[in-house]
């Protein structure tokens, strides 16, 4: 996913839909799953709003101002894996991660 700006959401807004623009300029709709904090940085966890979707998308949250935040792709594979492990641990028993 390309860098994207979006308005702030409450963590309680699970089930909320977010439209982001991919690297080809096409809009893709995602369902908000959670925000995970790791080493002082927040990461948004999304899943494509498609019944066949089976992979989550993890993006770093960069605060632009009080009303706007930017979602940025994570280049560090180690950070990505650690954030995903925290997400899996938090939802163990609630979500099947096979």
PDB file of N, CA and C in Angstrom:
ATOM      1  N   UNK A   1       0.832  -1.181   0.000  1.00  0.00           N
ATOM      2  CA  UNK A   1       0.000   0.000   0.000  1.00  0.00           C
ATOM      3  C   UNK A   1       0.877   1.245   0.000  1.00  0.00           C
ATOM      4  N   UNK A   2       0.475   2.192  -0.701  1.00  0.00           N
ATOM      5  CA  UNK A   2       1.192   3.461  -0.738  1.00  0.00           C
ATOM      6  C   UNK A   2       0.885   4.261   0.515  1.00  0.00           C
ATOM      7  N   UNK A   3       1.715   5.276   0.786  1.00  0.00           N
ATOM      8  CA  UNK A   3       1.434   6.155   1.911  1.00  0.00           C
ATOM      9  C   UNK A   3       0.053   6.756   1.713  1.00  0.00           C
ATOM     10  N   UNK A   4      -0.725   6.784   2.779  1.00  0.00           N
ATOM     11  CA  UNK A   4      -2.101   7.237   2.669  1.00  0.00           C
ATOM     12  C   UNK A   4      -2.466   8.053   3.887  1.00  0.00           C
ATOM     13  N   UNK A   5      -3.262   9.092   3.694  1.00  0.00           N
ATOM     14  CA  UNK A   5      -3.740   9.899   4.809  1.00  0.00           C
ATOM     15  C   UNK A   5      -5.202   9.561   5.053  1.00  0.00           C
ATOM     16  N   UNK A   6      -5.593   9.569   6.305  1.00  0.00           N
ATOM     17  CA  UNK A   6      -6.960   9.257   6.661  1.00  0.00           C
ATOM     18  C   UNK A   6      -7.270   9.916   7.997  1.00  0.00           C
ATOM     19  N   UNK A   7      -8.544  10.136   8.294  1.00  0.00           N
ATOM     20  CA  UNK A   7      -8.903  10.745   9.561  1.00  0.00           C
ATOM     21  C   UNK A   7      -8.742   9.755  10.696  1.00  0.00           C
ATOM     22  N   UNK A   8      -8.498  10.292  11.882  1.00  0.00           N
ATOM     23  CA  UNK A   8      -8.323   9.472  13.077  1.00  0.00           C
ATOM     24  C   UNK A   8      -9.596   8.696  13.365  1.00  0.00           C
ATOM     25  N   UNK A   9      -9.417   7.485  13.880  1.00  0.00           N
ATOM     26  CA  UNK A   9     -10.562   6.676  14.267  1.00  0.00           C
ATOM     27  C   UNK A   9     -10.381   6.231  15.703  1.00  0.00           C
ATOM     28  N   UNK A  10     -11.478   5.931  16.360  1.00  0.00           N
ATOM     29  CA  UNK A  10     -11.435   5.348  17.691  1.00  0.00           C
ATOM     30  C   UNK A  10     -11.096   3.888  17.581  1.00  0.00           C
ATOM     31  N   UNK A  11     -10.315   3.375  18.526  1.00  0.00           N
ATOM     32  CA  UNK A  11     -10.004   1.958  18.519  1.00  0.00           C
ATOM     33  C   UNK A  11     -11.271   1.130  18.710  1.00  0.00           C
ATOM     34  N   UNK A  12     -12.325   1.734  19.251  1.00  0.00           N
ATOM     35  CA  UNK A  12     -13.567   1.015  19.475  1.00  0.00           C
ATOM     36  C   UNK A  12     -14.391   0.898  18.193  1.00  0.00           C
ATOM     37  N   UNK A  13     -13.931   1.472  17.126  1.00  0.00           N
ATOM     38  CA  UNK A  13     -14.672   1.471  15.856  1.00  0.00           C
ATOM     39  C   UNK A  13     -14.394   0.225  15.036  1.00  0.00           C
ATOM     40  N   UNK A  14     -14.238  -0.919  15.671  1.00  0.00           N
ATOM     41  CA  UNK A  14     -13.990  -2.150  14.936  1.00  0.00           C
ATOM     42  C   UNK A  14     -15.166  -2.398  14.002  1.00  0.00           C
ATOM     43  N   UNK A  15     -14.883  -2.922  12.817  1.00  0.00           N
ATOM     44  CA  UNK A  15     -15.906  -3.116  11.808  1.00  0.00           C
ATOM     45  C   UNK A  15     -16.021  -1.908  10.891  1.00  0.00           C
ATOM     46  N   UNK A  16     -15.302  -0.841  11.217  1.00  0.00           N
ATOM     47  CA  UNK A  16     -15.318   0.363  10.405  1.00  0.00           C
ATOM     48  C   UNK A  16     -14.575   0.112   9.095  1.00  0.00           C
ATOM     49  N   UNK A  17     -15.089   0.665   8.015  1.00  0.00           N
ATOM     50  CA  UNK A  17     -14.454   0.509   6.714  1.00  0.00           C
ATOM     51  C   UNK A  17     -13.590   1.720   6.402  1.00  0.00           C
ATOM     52  N   UNK A  18     -12.439   1.446   5.828  1.00  0.00           N
ATOM     53  CA  UNK A  18     -11.473   2.477   5.454  1.00  0.00           C
ATOM     54  C   UNK A  18     -11.100   2.253   3.997  1.00  0.00           C
ATOM     55  N   UNK A  19     -11.124   3.305   3.197  1.00  0.00           N
ATOM     56  CA  UNK A  19     -10.710   3.201   1.804  1.00  0.00           C
ATOM     57  C   UNK A  19      -9.319   3.798   1.662  1.00  0.00           C
ATOM     58  N   UNK A  20      -8.398   2.990   1.146  1.00  0.00           N
ATOM     59  CA  UNK A  20      -7.023   3.439   0.918  1.00  0.00           C
ATOM     60  C   UNK A  20      -6.710   3.333  -0.567  1.00  0.00           C
ATOM     61  N   UNK A  21      -5.717   4.063  -0.982  1.00  0.00           N
ATOM     62  CA  UNK A  21      -5.270   4.027  -2.369  1.00  0.00           C
ATOM     63  C   UNK A  21      -4.020   3.165  -2.460  1.00  0.00           C
ATOM     64  N   UNK A  22      -4.022   2.186  -3.375  1.00  0.00           N
ATOM     65  CA  UNK A  22      -2.848   1.321  -3.509  1.00  0.00           C
ATOM     66  C   UNK A  22      -1.784   1.990  -4.367  1.00  0.00           C
ATOM     67  N   UNK A  23      -0.664   1.282  -4.561  1.00  0.00           N
ATOM     68  CA  UNK A  23       0.458   1.863  -5.304  1.00  0.00           C
ATOM     69  C   UNK A  23       0.127   2.143  -6.766  1.00  0.00           C
ATOM     70  N   UNK A  24      -0.979   1.581  -7.276  1.00  0.00           N
ATOM     71  CA  UNK A  24      -1.407   1.821  -8.659  1.00  0.00           C
ATOM     72  C   UNK A  24      -2.483   2.893  -8.748  1.00  0.00           C
ATOM     73  N   UNK A  25      -2.810   3.528  -7.618  1.00  0.00           N
ATOM     74  CA  UNK A  25      -3.799   4.590  -7.608  1.00  0.00           C
ATOM     75  C   UNK A  25      -5.236   4.088  -7.533  1.00  0.00           C
ATOM     76  N   UNK A  26      -5.430   2.783  -7.334  1.00  0.00           N
ATOM     77  CA  UNK A  26      -6.773   2.230  -7.237  1.00  0.00           C
ATOM     78  C   UNK A  26      -7.219   2.224  -5.779  1.00  0.00           C
ATOM     79  N   UNK A  27      -8.506   2.533  -5.550  1.00  0.00           N
ATOM     80  CA  UNK A  27      -9.040   2.519  -4.200  1.00  0.00           C
ATOM     81  C   UNK A  27      -9.384   1.097  -3.779  1.00  0.00           C
ATOM     82  N   UNK A  28      -9.008   0.753  -2.552  1.00  0.00           N
ATOM     83  CA  UNK A  28      -9.271  -0.565  -1.991  1.00  0.00           C
ATOM     84  C   UNK A  28      -9.915  -0.346  -0.628  1.00  0.00           C
ATOM     85  N   UNK A  29     -11.015  -1.060  -0.376  1.00  0.00           N
ATOM     86  CA  UNK A  29     -11.730  -0.915   0.882  1.00  0.00           C
ATOM     87  C   UNK A  29     -11.265  -1.985   1.876  1.00  0.00           C
ATOM     88  N   UNK A  30     -10.960  -1.541   3.103  1.00  0.00           N
ATOM     89  CA  UNK A  30     -10.489  -2.420   4.162  1.00  0.00           C
ATOM     90  C   UNK A  30     -11.398  -2.294   5.374  1.00  0.00           C
ATOM     91  N   UNK A  31     -11.425  -3.364   6.158  1.00  0.00           N
ATOM     92  CA  UNK A  31     -12.093  -3.329   7.446  1.00  0.00           C
ATOM     93  C   UNK A  31     -11.034  -3.127   8.525  1.00  0.00           C
ATOM     94  N   UNK A  32     -11.288  -2.176   9.409  1.00  0.00           N
ATOM     95  CA  UNK A  32     -10.393  -1.905  10.537  1.00  0.00           C
ATOM     96  C   UNK A  32     -10.505  -3.047  11.532  1.00  0.00           C
ATOM     97  N   UNK A  33      -9.366  -3.608  11.948  1.00  0.00           N
ATOM     98  CA  UNK A  33      -9.358  -4.672  12.946  1.00  0.00           C
ATOM     99  C   UNK A  33      -8.863  -4.185  14.299  1.00  0.00           C
ATOM    100  N   UNK A  34      -7.746  -3.446  14.305  1.00  0.00           N
ATOM    101  CA  UNK A  34      -7.185  -3.029  15.586  1.00  0.00           C
ATOM    102  C   UNK A  34      -6.029  -2.064  15.364  1.00  0.00           C
ATOM    103  N   UNK A  35      -5.566  -1.481  16.471  1.00  0.00           N
ATOM    104  CA  UNK A  35      -4.324  -0.716  16.501  1.00  0.00           C
ATOM    105  C   UNK A  35      -3.441  -1.396  17.542  1.00  0.00           C
ATOM    106  N   UNK A  36      -2.220  -1.732  17.150  1.00  0.00           N
ATOM    107  CA  UNK A  36      -1.261  -2.393  18.027  1.00  0.00           C
ATOM    108  C   UNK A  36      -0.080  -1.443  18.248  1.00  0.00           C
ATOM    109  N   UNK A  37       0.338  -1.288  19.512  1.00  0.00           N
ATOM    110  CA  UNK A  37       1.506  -0.472  19.808  1.00  0.00           C
ATOM    111  C   UNK A  37       2.716  -1.384  19.985  1.00  0.00           C
ATOM    112  N   UNK A  38       3.814  -1.006  19.342  1.00  0.00           N
ATOM    113  CA  UNK A  38       5.061  -1.760  19.456  1.00  0.00           C
ATOM    114  C   UNK A  38       6.216  -0.775  19.497  1.00  0.00           C
ATOM    115  N   UNK A  39       6.996  -0.833  20.563  1.00  0.00           N
ATOM    116  CA  UNK A  39       8.165   0.030  20.758  1.00  0.00           C
ATOM    117  C   UNK A  39       7.846   1.509  20.549  1.00  0.00           C
ATOM    118  N   UNK A  40       6.716   1.946  21.123  1.00  0.00           N
ATOM    119  CA  UNK A  40       6.351   3.355  21.089  1.00  0.00           C
ATOM    120  C   UNK A  40       5.719   3.833  19.799  1.00  0.00           C
ATOM    121  N   UNK A  41       5.498   2.947  18.853  1.00  0.00           N
ATOM    122  CA  UNK A  41       4.879   3.300  17.575  1.00  0.00           C
ATOM    123  C   UNK A  41       3.580   2.520  17.427  1.00  0.00           C
ATOM    124  N   UNK A  42       2.549   3.173  16.856  1.00  0.00           N
ATOM    125  CA  UNK A  42       1.276   2.499  16.639  1.00  0.00           C
ATOM    126  C   UNK A  42       1.181   1.993  15.206  1.00  0.00           C
ATOM    127  N   UNK A  43       0.554   0.820  15.074  1.00  0.00           N
ATOM    128  CA  UNK A  43       0.357   0.182  13.781  1.00  0.00           C
ATOM    129  C   UNK A  43      -1.116  -0.171  13.631  1.00  0.00           C
ATOM    130  N   UNK A  44      -1.678   0.128  12.478  1.00  0.00           N
ATOM    131  CA  UNK A  44      -3.072  -0.202  12.207  1.00  0.00           C
ATOM    132  C   UNK A  44      -3.116  -1.565  11.514  1.00  0.00           C
ATOM    133  N   UNK A  45      -4.079  -2.382  11.934  1.00  0.00           N
ATOM    134  CA  UNK A  45      -4.258  -3.710  11.360  1.00  0.00           C
ATOM    135  C   UNK A  45      -5.567  -3.692  10.576  1.00  0.00           C
ATOM    136  N   UNK A  46      -5.492  -4.024   9.302  1.00  0.00           N
ATOM    137  CA  UNK A  46      -6.644  -4.004   8.404  1.00  0.00           C
ATOM    138  C   UNK A  46      -6.755  -5.324   7.666  1.00  0.00           C
ATOM    139  N   UNK A  47      -7.962  -5.599   7.147  1.00  0.00           N
ATOM    140  CA  UNK A  47      -8.152  -6.726   6.242  1.00  0.00           C
ATOM    141  C   UNK A  47      -9.024  -6.231   5.100  1.00  0.00           C
ATOM    142  N   UNK A  48      -8.688  -6.662   3.890  1.00  0.00           N
ATOM    143  CA  UNK A  48      -9.454  -6.226   2.728  1.00  0.00           C
ATOM    144  C   UNK A  48     -10.912  -6.615   2.925  1.00  0.00           C
ATOM    145  N   UNK A  49     -11.824  -5.712   2.576  1.00  0.00           N
ATOM    146  CA  UNK A  49     -13.258  -5.939   2.740  1.00  0.00           C
ATOM    147  C   UNK A  49     -13.761  -6.825   1.601  1.00  0.00           C
ATOM    148  N   UNK A  50     -13.384  -8.090   1.686  1.00  0.00           N
ATOM    149  CA  UNK A  50     -13.717  -9.079   0.669  1.00  0.00           C
ATOM    150  C   UNK A  50     -13.853 -10.407   1.402  1.00  0.00           C
ATOM    151  N   UNK A  51     -14.933 -11.115   1.171  1.00  0.00           N
ATOM    152  CA  UNK A  51     -15.156 -12.351   1.928  1.00  0.00           C
ATOM    153  C   UNK A  51     -14.072 -13.393   1.697  1.00  0.00           C
ATOM    154  N   UNK A  52     -13.309 -13.280   0.610  1.00  0.00           N
ATOM    155  CA  UNK A  52     -12.223 -14.219   0.335  1.00  0.00           C
ATOM    156  C   UNK A  52     -10.877 -13.758   0.906  1.00  0.00           C
ATOM    157  N   UNK A  53     -10.844 -12.574   1.512  1.00  0.00           N
ATOM    158  CA  UNK A  53      -9.584 -12.043   2.054  1.00  0.00           C
ATOM    159  C   UNK A  53      -9.089 -12.933   3.183  1.00  0.00           C
ATOM    160  N   UNK A  54      -7.794 -13.242   3.152  1.00  0.00           N
ATOM    161  CA  UNK A  54      -7.230 -14.105   4.183  1.00  0.00           C
ATOM    162  C   UNK A  54      -5.905 -13.584   4.740  1.00  0.00           C
ATOM    163  N   UNK A  55      -5.562 -12.347   4.411  1.00  0.00           N
ATOM    164  CA  UNK A  55      -4.328 -11.754   4.916  1.00  0.00           C
ATOM    165  C   UNK A  55      -4.618 -10.372   5.481  1.00  0.00           C
ATOM    166  N   UNK A  56      -3.988 -10.084   6.617  1.00  0.00           N
ATOM    167  CA  UNK A  56      -4.121  -8.745   7.176  1.00  0.00           C
ATOM    168  C   UNK A  56      -3.056  -7.835   6.575  1.00  0.00           C
ATOM    169  N   UNK A  57      -3.327  -6.550   6.624  1.00  0.00           N
ATOM    170  CA  UNK A  57      -2.382  -5.526   6.192  1.00  0.00           C
ATOM    171  C   UNK A  57      -2.000  -4.742   7.445  1.00  0.00           C
ATOM    172  N   UNK A  58      -0.710  -4.564   7.654  1.00  0.00           N
ATOM    173  CA  UNK A  58      -0.212  -3.826   8.811  1.00  0.00           C
ATOM    174  C   UNK A  58       0.521  -2.595   8.292  1.00  0.00           C
ATOM    175  N   UNK A  59       0.092  -1.428   8.752  1.00  0.00           N
ATOM    176  CA  UNK A  59       0.696  -0.164   8.338  1.00  0.00           C
ATOM    177  C   UNK A  59       1.057   0.658   9.566  1.00  0.00           C
ATOM    178  N   UNK A  60       2.172   1.358   9.490  1.00  0.00           N
ATOM    179  CA  UNK A  60       2.577   2.246  10.579  1.00  0.00           C
ATOM    180  C   UNK A  60       1.723   3.499  10.540  1.00  0.00           C
ATOM    181  N   UNK A  61       1.315   3.980  11.724  1.00  0.00           N
ATOM    182  CA  UNK A  61       0.515   5.204  11.825  1.00  0.00           C
ATOM    183  C   UNK A  61       1.443   6.367  12.140  1.00  0.00           C
ATOM    184  N   UNK A  62       1.435   7.371  11.284  1.00  0.00           N
ATOM    185  CA  UNK A  62       2.167   8.617  11.532  1.00  0.00           C
ATOM    186  C   UNK A  62       1.134   9.720  11.714  1.00  0.00           C
ATOM    187  N   UNK A  63       1.166  10.381  12.863  1.00  0.00           N
ATOM    188  CA  UNK A  63       0.227  11.449  13.169  1.00  0.00           C
ATOM    189  C   UNK A  63       0.633  12.715  12.410  1.00  0.00           C
ATOM    190  N   UNK A  64      -0.278  13.247  11.576  1.00  0.00           N
ATOM    191  CA  UNK A  64      -0.012  14.476  10.827  1.00  0.00           C
ATOM    192  C   UNK A  64      -0.413  15.693  11.662  1.00  0.00           C
ATOM    193  N   UNK A  65      -1.635  15.682  12.169  1.00  0.00           N
ATOM    194  CA  UNK A  65      -2.132  16.715  13.069  1.00  0.00           C
ATOM    195  C   UNK A  65      -3.218  16.078  13.924  1.00  0.00           C
ATOM    196  N   UNK A  66      -3.996  16.883  14.649  1.00  0.00           N
ATOM    197  CA  UNK A  66      -4.988  16.337  15.567  1.00  0.00           C
ATOM    198  C   UNK A  66      -6.089  15.545  14.868  1.00  0.00           C
ATOM    199  N   UNK A  67      -6.329  15.796  13.592  1.00  0.00           N
ATOM    200  CA  UNK A  67      -7.436  15.160  12.880  1.00  0.00           C
ATOM    201  C   UNK A  67      -6.999  14.205  11.774  1.00  0.00           C
ATOM    202  N   UNK A  68      -5.722  14.189  11.461  1.00  0.00           N
ATOM    203  CA  UNK A  68      -5.268  13.417  10.305  1.00  0.00           C
ATOM    204  C   UNK A  68      -4.065  12.552  10.668  1.00  0.00           C
ATOM    205  N   UNK A  69      -4.090  11.349  10.157  1.00  0.00           N
ATOM    206  CA  UNK A  69      -2.930  10.472  10.309  1.00  0.00           C
ATOM    207  C   UNK A  69      -2.606   9.858   8.961  1.00  0.00           C
ATOM    208  N   UNK A  70      -1.362   9.428   8.822  1.00  0.00           N
ATOM    209  CA  UNK A  70      -0.859   8.845   7.586  1.00  0.00           C
ATOM    210  C   UNK A  70      -0.517   7.394   7.869  1.00  0.00           C
ATOM    211  N   UNK A  71      -0.865   6.496   6.953  1.00  0.00           N
ATOM    212  CA  UNK A  71      -0.546   5.084   7.086  1.00  0.00           C
ATOM    213  C   UNK A  71       0.575   4.762   6.111  1.00  0.00           C
ATOM    214  N   UNK A  72       1.659   4.198   6.640  1.00  0.00           N
ATOM    215  CA  UNK A  72       2.867   3.996   5.858  1.00  0.00           C
ATOM    216  C   UNK A  72       3.248   2.518   5.854  1.00  0.00           C
ATOM    217  N   UNK A  73       3.629   2.016   4.690  1.00  0.00           N
ATOM    218  CA  UNK A  73       4.100   0.634   4.570  1.00  0.00           C
ATOM    219  C   UNK A  73       5.326   0.423   5.455  1.00  0.00           C
ATOM    220  N   UNK A  74       5.466  -0.794   5.956  1.00  0.00           N
ATOM    221  CA  UNK A  74       6.589  -1.145   6.827  1.00  0.00           C
ATOM    222  C   UNK A  74       7.605  -1.929   6.019  1.00  0.00           C
ATOM    223  N   UNK A  75       8.828  -1.401   5.923  1.00  0.00           N
ATOM    224  CA  UNK A  75       9.881  -2.056   5.156  1.00  0.00           C
ATOM    225  C   UNK A  75      10.644  -3.091   5.979  1.00  0.00           C
ATOM    226  N   UNK A  76      10.658  -2.920   7.306  1.00  0.00           N
ATOM    227  CA  UNK A  76      11.422  -3.799   8.187  1.00  0.00           C
ATOM    228  C   UNK A  76      10.616  -5.072   8.471  1.00  0.00           C
ATOM    229  N   UNK A  77      11.050  -6.174   7.887  1.00  0.00           N
ATOM    230  CA  UNK A  77      10.355  -7.467   8.025  1.00  0.00           C
ATOM    231  C   UNK A  77      10.276  -7.914   9.479  1.00  0.00           C
ATOM    232  N   UNK A  78      11.318  -7.652  10.268  1.00  0.00           N
ATOM    233  CA  UNK A  78      11.344  -8.035  11.674  1.00  0.00           C
ATOM    234  C   UNK A  78      10.253  -7.303  12.459  1.00  0.00           C
ATOM    235  N   UNK A  79      10.124  -6.002  12.248  1.00  0.00           N
ATOM    236  CA  UNK A  79       9.080  -5.213  12.910  1.00  0.00           C
ATOM    237  C   UNK A  79       7.707  -5.712  12.492  1.00  0.00           C
ATOM    238  N   UNK A  80       7.522  -5.942  11.211  1.00  0.00           N
ATOM    239  CA  UNK A  80       6.247  -6.433  10.692  1.00  0.00           C
ATOM    240  C   UNK A  80       5.861  -7.750  11.372  1.00  0.00           C
ATOM    241  N   UNK A  81       6.797  -8.675  11.472  1.00  0.00           N
ATOM    242  CA  UNK A  81       6.533  -9.966  12.106  1.00  0.00           C
ATOM    243  C   UNK A  81       6.220  -9.822  13.590  1.00  0.00           C
ATOM    244  N   UNK A  82       6.921  -8.940  14.293  1.00  0.00           N
ATOM    245  CA  UNK A  82       6.681  -8.748  15.721  1.00  0.00           C
ATOM    246  C   UNK A  82       5.308  -8.139  15.975  1.00  0.00           C
ATOM    247  N   UNK A  83       4.915  -7.170  15.154  1.00  0.00           N
ATOM    248  CA  UNK A  83       3.587  -6.565  15.299  1.00  0.00           C
ATOM    249  C   UNK A  83       2.504  -7.611  15.017  1.00  0.00           C
ATOM    250  N   UNK A  84       2.709  -8.429  13.994  1.00  0.00           N
ATOM    251  CA  UNK A  84       1.732  -9.472  13.669  1.00  0.00           C
ATOM    252  C   UNK A  84       1.635 -10.495  14.805  1.00  0.00           C
ATOM    253  N   UNK A  85       2.754 -10.847  15.421  1.00  0.00           N
ATOM    254  CA  UNK A  85       2.726 -11.783  16.545  1.00  0.00           C
ATOM    255  C   UNK A  85       1.951 -11.200  17.731  1.00  0.00           C
ATOM    256  N   UNK A  86       2.120  -9.903  18.005  1.00  0.00           N
ATOM    257  CA  UNK A  86       1.358  -9.248  19.066  1.00  0.00           C
ATOM    258  C   UNK A  86      -0.138  -9.283  18.755  1.00  0.00           C
ATOM    259  N   UNK A  87      -0.491  -9.033  17.500  1.00  0.00           N
ATOM    260  CA  UNK A  87      -1.888  -9.076  17.077  1.00  0.00           C
ATOM    261  C   UNK A  87      -2.449 -10.484  17.259  1.00  0.00           C
ATOM    262  N   UNK A  88      -1.691 -11.502  16.817  1.00  0.00           N
ATOM    263  CA  UNK A  88      -2.153 -12.888  16.942  1.00  0.00           C
ATOM    264  C   UNK A  88      -2.343 -13.274  18.410  1.00  0.00           C
ATOM    265  N   UNK A  89      -1.407 -12.861  19.261  1.00  0.00           N
ATOM    266  CA  UNK A  89      -1.508 -13.191  20.681  1.00  0.00           C
ATOM    267  C   UNK A  89      -2.740 -12.537  21.296  1.00  0.00           C
ATOM    268  N   UNK A  90      -3.006 -11.286  20.923  1.00  0.00           N
ATOM    269  CA  UNK A  90      -4.152 -10.550  21.468  1.00  0.00           C
ATOM    270  C   UNK A  90      -5.475 -11.222  21.091  1.00  0.00           C
ATOM    271  N   UNK A  91      -5.543 -11.796  19.896  1.00  0.00           N
ATOM    272  CA  UNK A  91      -6.804 -12.370  19.411  1.00  0.00           C
ATOM    273  C   UNK A  91      -6.786 -13.902  19.374  1.00  0.00           C
ATOM    274  N   UNK A  92      -5.838 -14.488  20.085  1.00  0.00           N
ATOM    275  CA  UNK A  92      -5.761 -15.946  20.172  1.00  0.00           C
ATOM    276  C   UNK A  92      -7.083 -16.485  20.720  1.00  0.00           C
ATOM    277  N   UNK A  93      -7.670 -17.438  20.033  1.00  0.00           N
ATOM    278  CA  UNK A  93      -8.957 -17.985  20.445  1.00  0.00           C
ATOM    279  C   UNK A  93     -10.142 -17.285  19.815  1.00  0.00           C
ATOM    280  N   UNK A  94      -9.964 -16.051  19.363  1.00  0.00           N
ATOM    281  CA  UNK A  94     -11.039 -15.295  18.716  1.00  0.00           C
ATOM    282  C   UNK A  94     -10.956 -15.371  17.199  1.00  0.00           C
ATOM    283  N   UNK A  95      -9.728 -15.421  16.675  1.00  0.00           N
ATOM    284  CA  UNK A  95      -9.493 -15.455  15.226  1.00  0.00           C
ATOM    285  C   UNK A  95      -8.636 -16.670  14.921  1.00  0.00           C
ATOM    286  N   UNK A  96      -9.002 -17.400  13.880  1.00  0.00           N
ATOM    287  CA  UNK A  96      -8.233 -18.569  13.451  1.00  0.00           C
ATOM    288  C   UNK A  96      -7.141 -18.095  12.497  1.00  0.00           C
ATOM    289  N   UNK A  97      -5.874 -18.279  12.873  1.00  0.00           N
ATOM    290  CA  UNK A  97      -4.744 -17.787  12.085  1.00  0.00           C
ATOM    291  C   UNK A  97      -4.057 -18.872  11.274  1.00  0.00           C
ATOM    292  N   UNK A  98      -4.791 -19.856  10.797  1.00  0.00           N
ATOM    293  CA  UNK A  98      -4.191 -20.936  10.010  1.00  0.00           C
ATOM    294  C   UNK A  98      -3.827 -20.490   8.630  1.00  0.00           C
TER     295      UNK A  98
END
